[in-house]
C-alpha positions as a printed Julia matrix, in Angstrom:
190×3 Matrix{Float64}:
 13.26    4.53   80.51
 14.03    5.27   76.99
 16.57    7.67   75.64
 14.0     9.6    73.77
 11.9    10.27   77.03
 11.62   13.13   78.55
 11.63   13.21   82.57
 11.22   15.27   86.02
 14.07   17.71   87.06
 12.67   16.31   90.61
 14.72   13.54   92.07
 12.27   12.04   93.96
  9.87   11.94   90.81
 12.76   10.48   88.63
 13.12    7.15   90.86
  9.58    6.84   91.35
  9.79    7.1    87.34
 12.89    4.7    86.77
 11.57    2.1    89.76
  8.65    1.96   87.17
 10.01    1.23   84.25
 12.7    -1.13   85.88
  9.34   -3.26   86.97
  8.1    -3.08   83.11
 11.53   -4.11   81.86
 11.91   -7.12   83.96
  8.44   -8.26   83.57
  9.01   -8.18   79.62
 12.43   -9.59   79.99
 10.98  -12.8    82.41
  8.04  -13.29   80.18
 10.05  -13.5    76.99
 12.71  -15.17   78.64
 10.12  -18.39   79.13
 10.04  -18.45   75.39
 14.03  -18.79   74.68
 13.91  -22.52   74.54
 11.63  -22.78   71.86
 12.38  -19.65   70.13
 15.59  -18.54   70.76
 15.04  -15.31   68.39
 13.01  -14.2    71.68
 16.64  -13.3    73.13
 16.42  -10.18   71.5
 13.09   -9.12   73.7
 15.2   -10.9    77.14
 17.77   -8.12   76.31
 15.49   -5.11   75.51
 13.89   -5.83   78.77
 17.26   -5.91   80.49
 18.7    -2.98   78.92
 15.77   -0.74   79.4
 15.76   -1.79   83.18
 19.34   -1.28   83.65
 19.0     2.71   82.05
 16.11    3.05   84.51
 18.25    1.56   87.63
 21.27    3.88   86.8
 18.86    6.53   86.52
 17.53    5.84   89.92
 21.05    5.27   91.23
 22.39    8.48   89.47
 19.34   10.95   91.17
 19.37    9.13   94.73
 21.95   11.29   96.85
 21.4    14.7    97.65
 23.93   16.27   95.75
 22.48   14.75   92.36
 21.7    16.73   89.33
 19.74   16.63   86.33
 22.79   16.71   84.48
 23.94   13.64   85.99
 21.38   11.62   83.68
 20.73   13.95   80.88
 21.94   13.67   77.26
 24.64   16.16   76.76
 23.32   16.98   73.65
 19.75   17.09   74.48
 19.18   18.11   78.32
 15.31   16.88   78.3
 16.08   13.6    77.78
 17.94   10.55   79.2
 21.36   10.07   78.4
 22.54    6.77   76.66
 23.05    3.64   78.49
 26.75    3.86   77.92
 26.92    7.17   79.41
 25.21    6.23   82.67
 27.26    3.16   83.04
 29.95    5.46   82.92
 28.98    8.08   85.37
 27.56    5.15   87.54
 31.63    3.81   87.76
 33.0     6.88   88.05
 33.42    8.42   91.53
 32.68   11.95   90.34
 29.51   10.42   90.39
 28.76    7.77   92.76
 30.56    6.41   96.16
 31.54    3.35   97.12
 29.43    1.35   98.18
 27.0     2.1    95.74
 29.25    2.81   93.27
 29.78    0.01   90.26
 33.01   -1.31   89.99
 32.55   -3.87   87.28
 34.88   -6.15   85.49
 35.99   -5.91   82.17
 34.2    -9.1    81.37
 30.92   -7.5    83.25
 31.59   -4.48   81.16
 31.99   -6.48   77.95
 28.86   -8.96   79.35
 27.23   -5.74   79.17
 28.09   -3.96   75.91
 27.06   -7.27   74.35
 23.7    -6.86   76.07
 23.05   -3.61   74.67
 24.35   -4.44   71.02
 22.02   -7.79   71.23
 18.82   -4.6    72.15
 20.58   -2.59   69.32
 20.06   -5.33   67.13
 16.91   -6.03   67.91
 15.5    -2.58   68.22
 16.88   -1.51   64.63
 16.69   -4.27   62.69
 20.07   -5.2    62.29
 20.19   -8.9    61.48
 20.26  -10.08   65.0
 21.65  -13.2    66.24
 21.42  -15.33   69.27
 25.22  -14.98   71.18
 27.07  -17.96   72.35
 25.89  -17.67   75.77
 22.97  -14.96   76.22
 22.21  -15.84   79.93
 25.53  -15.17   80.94
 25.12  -11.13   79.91
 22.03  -11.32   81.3
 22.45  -12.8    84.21
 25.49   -9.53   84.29
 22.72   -7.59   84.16
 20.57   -8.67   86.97
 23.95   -8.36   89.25
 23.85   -4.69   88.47
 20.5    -3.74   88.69
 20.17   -5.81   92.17
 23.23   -3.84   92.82
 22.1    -0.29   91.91
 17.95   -0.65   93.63
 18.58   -3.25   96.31
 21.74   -4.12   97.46
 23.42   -0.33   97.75
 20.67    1.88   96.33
 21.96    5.33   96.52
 17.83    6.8    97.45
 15.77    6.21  100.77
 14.02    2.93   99.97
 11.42    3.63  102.51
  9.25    5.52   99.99
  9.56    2.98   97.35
  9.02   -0.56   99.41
  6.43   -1.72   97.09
  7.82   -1.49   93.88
 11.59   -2.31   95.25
  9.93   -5.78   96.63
  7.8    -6.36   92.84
 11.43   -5.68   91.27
 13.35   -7.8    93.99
 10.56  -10.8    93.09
 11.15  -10.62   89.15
 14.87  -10.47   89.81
 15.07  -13.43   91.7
 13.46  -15.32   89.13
 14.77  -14.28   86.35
 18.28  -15.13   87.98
 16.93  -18.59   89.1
 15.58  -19.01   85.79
 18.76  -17.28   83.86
 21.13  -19.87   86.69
 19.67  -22.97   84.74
 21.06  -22.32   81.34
 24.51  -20.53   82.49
 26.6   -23.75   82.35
 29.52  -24.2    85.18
 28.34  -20.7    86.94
 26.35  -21.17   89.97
 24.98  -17.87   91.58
 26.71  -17.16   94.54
């Protein structure tokens, strides 16, 4: 999903949409994510994967219950398009917006994890002298917590219609994480 996309008012279309690009992301994060150990630099492709699948799960998270609305993951100031990753995350945590379970309630070192995440994409998207963080598998591995968390542990749509791409995204997940797991020192996945 990117910000300057335009997408369905139909809910059902959305997911299908963001379950797509979720796949994308991942697969671009995992395959650039082989690279980091002899080109760290590659880090800043890890995180635009993992940014640009975490828009797409909040998207799908934001249009799964019945009472969703376009407006829930539209740009304020431009209604045909998604809203910022920042916003999302917001509405995602806030229970004008979601319920528990499905609701986020993250940390303030998730949230942090996170912002980091998206300044490392920022970086890397605009040119802006990026640098490799201390620990860059720790935010990611944040964000593969919250995306399993948004499409597979408490997705807020019917997964029946989705099973296929919900088990490709589950698969790249789960290897990324095992993969992320080996260079997060002192943190084993629980």
């Amino acid at each position: 999903m990117d910000t300057d996309r335009q997408f369905s008012s139909d809910p059902e279309t959305r997911i299908a949409d963001a379950l797509e690009a979720a796949l994308e992301a991942l697969r671009l994060a995992s395959r650039e994510h082989a690279g980091t150990e002899l080109q760290p630099e590659r880090w800043r492709w890890v995180a635009l994967g993992l940014v640009s699948a975490l828009q797409a799960a909040l998207v799908a998270a934001l249009s799964g219950y019945a009472s969703a609305r376009h407006e829930d993951v539209a740009n304020p100031s431009q209604s045909d398009r998604v809203a910022p990753i920042a916003l999302l995350l917001r509405r995602a945590r806030s229970s004008e917006h979601l319920n528990p379970p499905e609701r986020l309630d993250l940390t303030g070192a998730q949230v942090r994890g996170l912002e980091a995440l998206v300044a490392m994409r920022n970086a890397a998207v605009h040119g802006l002298g990026f640098q490799v963080p201390e620990n860059p598998a720790a935010l990611a591995r944040t964000a593969v917590d919250v995306i399993r968390h948004l499409l597979l542990t408490h997705p807020t749509f019917d997964m029946s219609g989705f099973v296929l791409f919900l088990s490709l995204i589950d698969r790249e997940l789960t290897a990324l994480d095992a993969a992320l797991a080996v260079k997060v020192p002192g943190k084993p996945h629980d």
